[in-house]
Short mmCIF file of C-alpha atoms in Angstrom, two decimals:
data_model
loop_
_atom_site.label_atom_id
_atom_site.label_comp_id
_atom_site.label_asym_id
_atom_site.label_seq_id
_atom_site.Cartn_x
_atom_site.Cartn_y
_atom_site.Cartn_z
CA GLN M 1 144.01 138.03 93.48
CA VAL M 2 147.47 139.46 92.85
CA GLU M 3 147.91 142.68 90.74
CA LEU M 4 151.21 144.80 89.35
CA LEU M 5 150.63 148.62 89.11
CA GLU M 6 153.60 149.69 87.23
CA SER M 7 154.88 153.33 86.63
CA GLY M 8 157.86 155.34 85.54
CA GLY M 9 158.30 154.63 81.59
CA GLY M 10 158.71 157.02 79.20
CA TRP M 11 161.23 158.37 76.53
CA VAL M 12 164.71 159.56 77.39
CA GLU M 13 168.16 160.52 75.23
CA GLN M 14 171.15 158.08 75.38
CA GLY M 15 172.49 159.14 78.93
CA GLY M 16 169.83 159.66 80.62
CA SER M 17 168.07 158.38 83.20
CA LEU M 18 164.46 156.79 84.31
CA ARG M 19 163.10 155.01 87.62
CA LEU M 20 160.55 152.38 87.16
CA SER M 21 158.24 151.40 90.22
CA CYS M 22 156.27 148.35 90.95
CA GLU M 23 153.70 148.13 93.34
CA ALA M 24 152.08 144.57 94.05
CA SER M 25 148.46 144.57 95.60
CA GLY M 26 146.44 141.38 96.93
CA ASN M 27 147.38 138.47 98.80
CA PRO M 28 150.24 136.93 97.22
CA VAL M 29 150.91 132.85 99.04
CA ALA M 30 154.53 134.03 99.02
CA ILE M 31 156.81 136.53 97.43
CA TYR M 32 159.76 134.63 97.08
CA ALA M 33 161.28 137.32 93.97
CA MET M 34 160.09 140.51 92.78
CA GLY M 35 161.73 142.24 89.45
CA TRP M 36 161.84 143.48 86.23
CA TYR M 37 162.22 142.03 82.63
CA LEU M 38 162.59 143.91 79.75
CA GLN M 39 160.91 142.38 76.09
CA ALA M 40 163.07 144.71 73.15
CA PRO M 41 161.34 144.84 69.67
CA GLY M 42 161.24 141.25 68.13
CA LYS M 43 162.92 139.94 70.72
CA LYS M 44 162.00 137.48 73.83
CA ARG M 45 160.97 138.37 77.28
CA GLU M 46 164.48 138.55 79.57
CA PRO M 47 165.01 139.45 83.44
CA VAL M 48 167.23 142.80 83.82
CA ALA M 49 167.39 142.75 87.51
CA VAL M 50 165.57 140.40 90.32
CA ILE M 51 165.72 140.69 93.94
CA SER M 52 164.76 138.09 96.23
CA ASN M 53 163.85 137.63 100.37
CA ASP M 54 167.32 136.48 100.89
CA GLY M 55 168.62 139.61 99.89
CA ASN M 56 170.07 137.56 96.63
CA ILE M 57 170.11 140.43 93.13
CA ASN M 58 170.26 139.38 90.05
CA TYR M 59 171.60 141.80 86.71
CA LYS M 60 171.67 141.59 83.61
CA ASP M 61 175.01 141.73 82.36
CA SER M 62 175.04 144.73 80.20
CA VAL M 63 173.14 146.42 82.90
CA LYS M 64 175.16 146.12 85.91
CA GLY M 65 176.53 149.74 86.96
CA ARG M 66 174.00 151.28 85.62
CA PHE M 67 170.75 149.72 87.19
CA THR M 68 170.06 149.55 90.44
CA VAL M 69 167.02 147.28 91.97
CA SER M 70 165.50 147.59 95.27
CA ARG M 71 162.36 146.93 97.26
CA ASP M 72 160.05 148.13 99.78
CA ASN M 73 158.85 145.07 101.94
CA ALA M 74 156.18 147.23 103.24
CA LYS M 75 154.80 148.63 100.69
CA ASN M 76 155.45 145.83 98.54
CA THR M 77 157.08 147.25 95.95
CA VAL M 78 160.06 147.23 94.07
CA ILE M 79 161.91 149.84 92.14
CA LEU M 80 164.18 150.33 89.04
CA GLN M 81 167.01 152.99 89.47
CA MET M 82 167.71 153.13 85.31
CA ASN M 83 170.93 155.60 84.92
CA ARG M 84 173.04 156.16 82.14
CA LEU M 85 170.18 154.19 79.13
CA GLU M 86 171.37 153.26 76.13
CA PRO M 87 169.20 152.36 73.10
CA GLU M 88 169.69 148.94 73.71
CA ASP M 89 167.93 149.51 76.45
CA THR M 90 164.94 150.13 74.84
CA GLY M 91 161.27 148.03 74.88
CA VAL M 92 158.77 146.80 77.32
CA TYR M 93 159.78 146.81 81.35
CA TYR M 94 157.51 144.55 83.01
CA CYS M 95 157.46 143.46 86.73
CA ASN M 96 157.11 140.10 87.79
CA LEU M 97 156.37 138.98 91.24
CA ASP M 98 157.33 135.03 91.71
CA GLU M 99 155.50 133.56 94.83
CA GLY M 100 158.45 130.85 94.69
CA PHE M 101 157.23 129.16 90.87
CA SER M 102 161.06 129.34 90.08
CA THR M 103 161.96 127.26 92.29
CA GLY M 104 159.53 124.37 91.34
CA ALA M 105 157.50 124.55 94.52
CA ILE M 106 153.87 123.11 93.46
CA GLY M 107 151.18 125.42 93.60
CA LEU M 108 153.06 128.91 93.49
CA SER M 109 152.73 131.30 90.86
CA MET M 110 154.53 134.43 88.78
CA TYR M 111 152.66 137.30 87.93
CA TRP M 112 153.39 140.08 85.28
CA GLY M 113 151.95 143.51 85.23
CA HIS M 114 151.25 145.09 81.88
CA GLY M 115 154.51 146.76 80.95
CA THR M 116 155.75 150.15 80.95
CA PRO M 117 157.76 151.18 77.63
CA VAL M 118 160.71 152.63 77.70
CA THR M 119 162.62 154.57 74.92
CA VAL M 120 165.61 156.21 74.83
CA SER M 121 167.15 157.58 71.83
CA SER M 122 171.16 158.08 70.59
#
């Protein structure tokens, strides 16, 4: 089965930086996309940065210009470099691997890490 191992969360002052890393293991059917989702306190989980195999990248509007997502396909790893952090960035960040589920393809799954918490203080 597919496992996602996340690291890099922590506490930081407003304006600081963190680097999140997620490495996938196991044997996914395919890797259509990998990315990071944020669940802020009391809110729904939402995508922050997702990169697909065709190179397309989608960022949450509020992180554009501050966060950078990248992939190392050979190592099945996705990185999120987070700069100029704001208190609104606080929450648990979850790594996601999409085999193609989001396209509606039959028999494909999405996998989630356990989450790494990020706290940004003002």
